[in-house]
Amino acid sequence: GDSVTQMEGPVTLSEEAFLTINCTYTATGYPSLFWYVQYPGEGLQLLLKATKADDKGSNKGFEATYRKETTSFHLEKGSVQVSDSAVYFCALSDTGGGADGLTFGKGTHLIIQP
Amino acid sequence: DGGITQSPKYLFRKEGQNVTLSCEQNLNHDAMYWYRQDPGQGLRLIYYSQIVNDFQKGDIAEGYSVSREKKESFPLTVTSAQKNPTAFYLCASANPASGSADTQYFGPGTRLTVL
């Protein structure tokens, strides 16, 4: 079956540091890939997505590139802020259109210290 | 404003009781989903519905039930058969007709605690 593996947390960085959160996947088809962010006590918000190989999703300074050859979708940001502290989830949809639901990784808790 | 609402935000239940969690969306989305979130386990799919009056089991449907009588509503009932119901429950919706069918939009969640 489909699965998503992302680095364990918590990840603690200082403000303005460079961020990488690794995400790899296994899928039977040709999935779309997502990063969602969850702030404390809230639901998930879509951060970015990519639907085909070599696509780069970007939003709010975050970027991730769909690498089919390495089955990866690593999240990066050049300079993090305290407000980026949250839990980040990598996810995929493998069915046609994703109507059957998403497969999530376990989440990575990011803590940014001033 | 369009969006997804879940109520209540916090819910307490005694063992042996059924409880229903509400999820409403005004995005005109056809598809709706229920996920369960536990610490360190990410989100797991409970049930989903791609159209009114139709729904399918997800990965962890045992002990749960749903209905989809209206396009905008997808309530989840946690029954007494669910052995470990304490969790954070998230509802989502998506619009397959839009061409971005796999982009799901989430509600704020309901935290259920069994006493």
mmCIF file of C-alpha atoms in Angstrom:
data_model
loop_
_atom_site.group_PDB
_atom_site.id
_atom_site.type_symbol
_atom_site.label_atom_id
_atom_site.label_comp_id
_atom_site.label_asym_id
_atom_site.label_seq_id
_atom_site.Cartn_x
_atom_site.Cartn_y
_atom_site.Cartn_z
ATOM 1 C CA GLY A 1 0.000 0.000 0.000
ATOM 2 C CA ASP A 2 0.864 3.660 -0.160
ATOM 3 C CA SER A 3 2.979 5.202 2.577
ATOM 4 C CA VAL A 4 4.715 8.442 3.478
ATOM 5 C CA THR A 5 7.803 8.667 5.667
ATOM 6 C CA GLN A 6 8.990 11.939 7.104
ATOM 7 C CA MET A 7 11.730 12.802 9.533
ATOM 8 C CA GLU A 8 10.965 12.450 13.195
ATOM 9 C CA GLY A 9 10.765 15.534 15.341
ATOM 10 C CA PRO A 10 10.889 17.734 17.106
ATOM 11 C CA VAL A 11 13.172 19.772 14.917
ATOM 12 C CA THR A 12 14.525 22.803 16.765
ATOM 13 C CA LEU A 13 16.154 25.688 14.886
ATOM 14 C CA SER A 14 17.123 29.259 15.557
ATOM 15 C CA GLU A 15 15.358 32.092 13.774
ATOM 16 C CA GLU A 16 16.743 32.768 10.267
ATOM 17 C CA ALA A 17 18.195 29.258 9.976
ATOM 18 C CA PHE A 18 17.751 27.123 6.850
ATOM 19 C CA LEU A 19 15.069 24.468 7.095
ATOM 20 C CA THR A 20 14.821 21.050 5.476
ATOM 21 C CA ILE A 21 12.188 18.485 6.411
ATOM 22 C CA ASN A 22 12.655 15.229 4.538
ATOM 23 C CA CYS A 23 9.751 13.318 3.025
ATOM 24 C CA THR A 24 9.838 10.117 0.974
ATOM 25 C CA TYR A 25 6.949 8.073 -0.318
ATOM 26 C CA THR A 26 5.900 4.758 -1.810
ATOM 27 C CA ALA A 27 2.925 4.599 -4.137
ATOM 28 C CA THR A 28 1.530 2.207 -6.703
ATOM 29 C CA GLY A 29 0.485 4.930 -9.108
ATOM 30 C CA TYR A 30 1.611 8.438 -9.974
ATOM 31 C CA PRO A 31 0.657 10.455 -6.924
ATOM 32 C CA SER A 32 0.143 14.104 -6.224
ATOM 33 C CA LEU A 33 2.200 15.315 -3.263
ATOM 34 C CA PHE A 34 1.351 17.822 -0.554
ATOM 35 C CA TRP A 35 2.669 19.606 2.478
ATOM 36 C CA TYR A 36 0.141 20.639 5.112
ATOM 37 C CA VAL A 37 0.818 22.715 8.238
ATOM 38 C CA GLN A 38 -1.000 22.479 11.572
ATOM 39 C CA TYR A 39 -0.795 25.169 14.233
ATOM 40 C CA PRO A 40 -1.583 24.229 17.852
ATOM 41 C CA GLY A 41 -5.208 23.245 18.400
ATOM 42 C CA GLU A 42 -6.184 23.865 14.782
ATOM 43 C CA GLY A 43 -6.975 21.925 11.628
ATOM 44 C CA LEU A 44 -4.595 21.435 8.731
ATOM 45 C CA GLN A 45 -3.853 24.111 6.165
ATOM 46 C CA LEU A 46 -2.539 23.324 2.704
ATOM 47 C CA LEU A 47 0.963 24.775 2.402
ATOM 48 C CA LEU A 48 1.930 23.644 -1.106
ATOM 49 C CA LYS A 49 1.449 20.870 -3.619
ATOM 50 C CA ALA A 50 2.947 19.323 -6.762
ATOM 51 C CA THR A 51 1.197 17.045 -9.198
ATOM 52 C CA LYS A 52 3.938 15.768 -11.519
ATOM 53 C CA ALA A 53 7.629 15.021 -11.593
ATOM 54 C CA ASP A 54 9.981 18.004 -11.326
ATOM 55 C CA ASP A 55 7.141 20.336 -10.357
ATOM 56 C CA LYS A 56 8.062 22.763 -7.594
ATOM 57 C CA GLY A 57 5.386 23.826 -5.156
ATOM 58 C CA SER A 58 5.954 27.062 -3.255
ATOM 59 C CA ASN A 59 4.145 29.243 -0.740
ATOM 60 C CA LYS A 60 5.122 31.681 2.041
ATOM 61 C CA GLY A 61 8.831 31.116 1.373
ATOM 62 C CA PHE A 62 8.522 27.327 1.581
ATOM 63 C CA GLU A 63 9.407 25.157 -1.415
ATOM 64 C CA ALA A 64 9.322 21.460 -2.294
ATOM 65 C CA THR A 65 10.234 19.707 -5.553
ATOM 66 C CA TYR A 66 8.616 16.477 -6.724
ATOM 67 C CA ARG A 67 11.507 14.066 -7.320
ATOM 68 C CA LYS A 68 10.202 10.910 -8.936
ATOM 69 C CA GLU A 69 13.623 9.290 -9.264
ATOM 70 C CA THR A 70 14.193 9.465 -5.500
ATOM 71 C CA THR A 71 10.479 9.332 -4.533
ATOM 72 C CA SER A 72 10.969 12.407 -2.404
ATOM 73 C CA PHE A 73 9.284 15.731 -1.695
ATOM 74 C CA HIS A 74 11.513 17.527 0.826
ATOM 75 C CA LEU A 75 10.274 20.796 2.328
ATOM 76 C CA GLU A 76 12.732 23.719 2.459
ATOM 77 C CA LYS A 77 12.784 27.319 3.607
ATOM 78 C CA GLY A 78 15.740 29.638 3.430
ATOM 79 C CA SER A 79 15.127 31.634 6.613
ATOM 80 C CA VAL A 80 12.635 30.458 9.219
ATOM 81 C CA GLN A 81 10.711 32.654 11.633
ATOM 82 C CA VAL A 82 9.260 31.996 15.073
ATOM 83 C CA SER A 83 5.817 32.066 13.462
ATOM 84 C CA ASP A 84 6.757 28.985 11.398
ATOM 85 C CA SER A 85 6.629 26.863 14.549
ATOM 86 C CA ALA A 86 4.006 24.193 13.848
ATOM 87 C CA VAL A 87 3.580 20.550 12.838
ATOM 88 C CA TYR A 88 4.211 19.820 9.159
ATOM 89 C CA PHE A 89 2.648 16.859 7.358
ATOM 90 C CA CYS A 90 3.690 15.377 4.056
ATOM 91 C CA ALA A 91 0.881 13.612 2.184
ATOM 92 C CA LEU A 92 0.048 11.956 -1.106
ATOM 93 C CA SER A 93 -3.005 11.066 -3.140
ATOM 94 C CA ASP A 94 -2.651 8.063 -5.365
ATOM 95 C CA THR A 95 -6.101 7.503 -6.832
ATOM 96 C CA GLY A 96 -7.444 9.331 -9.813
ATOM 97 C CA GLY A 97 -8.168 12.785 -8.540
ATOM 98 C CA GLY A 98 -7.499 11.814 -4.949
ATOM 99 C CA ALA A 99 -11.163 11.361 -4.191
ATOM 100 C CA ASP A 100 -10.478 8.360 -1.961
ATOM 101 C CA GLY A 101 -8.527 10.356 0.609
ATOM 102 C CA LEU A 102 -4.938 11.267 1.367
ATOM 103 C CA THR A 103 -2.147 9.210 2.924
ATOM 104 C CA PHE A 104 -0.252 11.206 5.547
ATOM 105 C CA GLY A 105 3.118 10.961 7.161
ATOM 106 C CA LYS A 106 3.297 11.091 10.952
ATOM 107 C CA GLY A 107 4.147 14.778 11.042
ATOM 108 C CA THR A 108 7.244 16.737 12.018
ATOM 109 C CA HIS A 109 7.053 19.177 14.892
ATOM 110 C CA LEU A 110 9.113 22.278 14.086
ATOM 111 C CA ILE A 111 10.197 24.617 16.877
ATOM 112 C CA ILE A 112 11.839 27.935 15.999
ATOM 113 C CA GLN A 113 13.643 29.725 18.802
ATOM 114 C CA PRO A 114 14.198 33.502 18.752
ATOM 115 C CA ASP B 1 -16.807 33.335 3.944
ATOM 116 C CA GLY B 2 -16.637 29.799 2.601
ATOM 117 C CA GLY B 3 -15.229 27.104 4.776
ATOM 118 C CA ILE B 4 -15.666 24.025 6.907
ATOM 119 C CA THR B 5 -17.033 24.144 10.423
ATOM 120 C CA GLN B 6 -16.835 21.442 13.045
ATOM 121 C CA SER B 7 -18.648 21.418 16.320
ATOM 122 C CA PRO B 8 -18.126 21.204 19.152
ATOM 123 C CA LYS B 9 -14.439 22.051 19.537
ATOM 124 C CA TYR B 10 -14.181 19.944 22.692
ATOM 125 C CA LEU B 11 -16.373 16.965 23.528
ATOM 126 C CA PHE B 12 -16.450 14.726 26.546
ATOM 127 C CA ARG B 13 -18.124 11.344 26.608
ATOM 128 C CA LYS B 14 -18.646 8.651 29.185
ATOM 129 C CA GLU B 15 -17.666 5.121 28.298
ATOM 130 C CA GLY B 16 -20.482 3.235 26.589
ATOM 131 C CA GLN B 17 -22.102 6.313 25.085
ATOM 132 C CA ASN B 18 -22.439 7.123 21.412
ATOM 133 C CA VAL B 19 -21.543 10.651 20.344
ATOM 134 C CA THR B 20 -21.976 12.519 17.043
ATOM 135 C CA LEU B 21 -19.489 15.033 15.676
ATOM 136 C CA SER B 22 -20.759 17.667 13.287
ATOM 137 C CA CYS B 23 -19.107 18.740 10.029
ATOM 138 C CA GLU B 24 -20.611 21.341 7.713
ATOM 139 C CA GLN B 25 -19.161 22.934 4.570
ATOM 140 C CA ASN B 26 -20.400 25.762 2.376
ATOM 141 C CA LEU B 27 -17.767 25.289 -0.336
ATOM 142 C CA ASN B 28 -20.171 23.326 -2.552
ATOM 143 C CA HIS B 29 -17.722 20.415 -2.488
ATOM 144 C CA ASP B 30 -18.933 16.959 -3.477
ATOM 145 C CA ALA B 31 -16.393 14.945 -1.479
ATOM 146 C CA MET B 32 -16.049 14.903 2.308
ATOM 147 C CA TYR B 33 -13.747 13.019 4.652
ATOM 148 C CA TRP B 34 -13.203 12.145 8.298
ATOM 149 C CA TYR B 35 -9.732 11.618 9.729
ATOM 150 C CA ARG B 36 -8.536 10.708 13.177
ATOM 151 C CA GLN B 37 -5.325 12.193 14.576
ATOM 152 C CA ASP B 38 -3.375 10.618 17.427
ATOM 153 C CA PRO B 39 -0.061 11.881 18.803
ATOM 154 C CA GLY B 40 2.844 10.592 16.757
ATOM 155 C CA GLN B 41 0.617 8.774 14.259
ATOM 156 C CA GLY B 42 -0.385 11.423 11.782
ATOM 157 C CA LEU B 43 -3.865 11.314 10.278
ATOM 158 C CA ARG B 44 -5.773 8.160 9.454
ATOM 159 C CA LEU B 45 -8.840 7.992 7.229
ATOM 160 C CA ILE B 46 -12.069 6.832 8.903
ATOM 161 C CA TYR B 47 -14.773 7.321 6.259
ATOM 162 C CA TYR B 48 -15.242 9.299 3.090
ATOM 163 C CA SER B 49 -18.072 10.278 0.801
ATOM 164 C CA GLN B 50 -17.726 11.270 -2.825
ATOM 165 C CA ILE B 51 -21.394 12.126 -3.349
ATOM 166 C CA VAL B 52 -24.632 12.545 -1.414
ATOM 167 C CA ASN B 53 -26.152 9.289 -0.108
ATOM 168 C CA ASP B 54 -22.948 7.355 -0.691
ATOM 169 C CA PHE B 55 -19.916 6.733 1.529
ATOM 170 C CA GLN B 56 -17.039 4.277 1.878
ATOM 171 C CA LYS B 57 -14.967 2.930 4.738
ATOM 172 C CA GLY B 58 -11.459 4.196 5.171
ATOM 173 C CA ASP B 59 -8.580 2.505 6.928
ATOM 174 C CA ILE B 60 -10.003 2.562 10.464
ATOM 175 C CA ALA B 61 -13.818 2.522 10.121
ATOM 176 C CA GLU B 62 -14.545 0.010 12.892
ATOM 177 C CA GLY B 63 -16.578 1.579 15.703
ATOM 178 C CA TYR B 64 -17.643 4.577 13.610
ATOM 179 C CA SER B 65 -20.633 5.385 11.414
ATOM 180 C CA VAL B 66 -21.503 8.239 9.052
ATOM 181 C CA SER B 67 -24.336 9.578 6.951
ATOM 182 C CA ARG B 68 -24.430 11.880 3.926
ATOM 183 C CA GLU B 69 -28.011 13.024 3.504
ATOM 184 C CA LYS B 70 -27.054 16.524 2.375
ATOM 185 C CA LYS B 71 -24.163 17.765 0.282
ATOM 186 C CA GLU B 72 -23.018 20.215 2.941
ATOM 187 C CA SER B 73 -23.149 17.885 5.950
ATOM 188 C CA PHE B 74 -21.193 14.745 6.893
ATOM 189 C CA PRO B 75 -21.707 13.856 10.583
ATOM 190 C CA LEU B 76 -19.579 11.194 12.265
ATOM 191 C CA THR B 77 -20.910 9.002 15.072
ATOM 192 C CA VAL B 78 -18.410 7.451 17.440
ATOM 193 C CA THR B 79 -20.116 4.378 18.831
ATOM 194 C CA SER B 80 -19.508 2.465 22.019
ATOM 195 C CA ALA B 81 -17.845 -0.222 19.885
ATOM 196 C CA GLN B 82 -14.856 2.071 19.299
ATOM 197 C CA LYS B 83 -12.343 0.832 21.874
ATOM 198 C CA ASN B 84 -10.103 3.863 22.060
ATOM 199 C CA PRO B 85 -12.080 6.898 20.914
ATOM 200 C CA THR B 86 -10.070 9.640 22.617
ATOM 201 C CA ALA B 87 -8.464 11.575 19.731
ATOM 202 C CA PHE B 88 -8.575 14.697 17.615
ATOM 203 C CA TYR B 89 -11.069 14.341 14.740
ATOM 204 C CA LEU B 90 -10.672 16.294 11.523
ATOM 205 C CA CYS B 91 -13.189 16.750 8.741
ATOM 206 C CA ALA B 92 -12.159 17.729 5.204
ATOM 207 C CA SER B 93 -13.751 18.381 1.852
ATOM 208 C CA ALA B 94 -12.631 18.450 -1.781
ATOM 209 C CA ASN B 95 -14.098 19.213 -5.175
ATOM 210 C CA PRO B 96 -13.350 16.515 -7.764
ATOM 211 C CA ALA B 97 -15.034 18.519 -10.499
ATOM 212 C CA SER B 98 -12.593 21.405 -10.110
ATOM 213 C CA GLY B 99 -9.545 19.681 -11.543
ATOM 214 C CA SER B 100 -7.887 19.912 -8.130
ATOM 215 C CA ALA B 101 -9.742 16.975 -6.697
ATOM 216 C CA ASP B 102 -6.911 15.861 -4.493
ATOM 217 C CA THR B 103 -6.616 19.179 -2.652
ATOM 218 C CA GLN B 104 -8.476 18.767 0.608
ATOM 219 C CA TYR B 105 -9.575 21.607 2.862
ATOM 220 C CA PHE B 106 -9.789 20.938 6.576
ATOM 221 C CA GLY B 107 -12.016 22.086 9.390
ATOM 222 C CA PRO B 108 -10.668 23.189 12.794
ATOM 223 C CA GLY B 109 -11.203 19.779 14.397
ATOM 224 C CA THR B 110 -13.032 18.323 17.408
ATOM 225 C CA ARG B 111 -11.128 16.948 20.380
ATOM 226 C CA LEU B 112 -13.004 14.014 21.884
ATOM 227 C CA THR B 113 -12.145 12.773 25.345
ATOM 228 C CA VAL B 114 -13.675 9.679 26.889
ATOM 229 C CA LEU B 115 -13.964 9.916 30.659
#
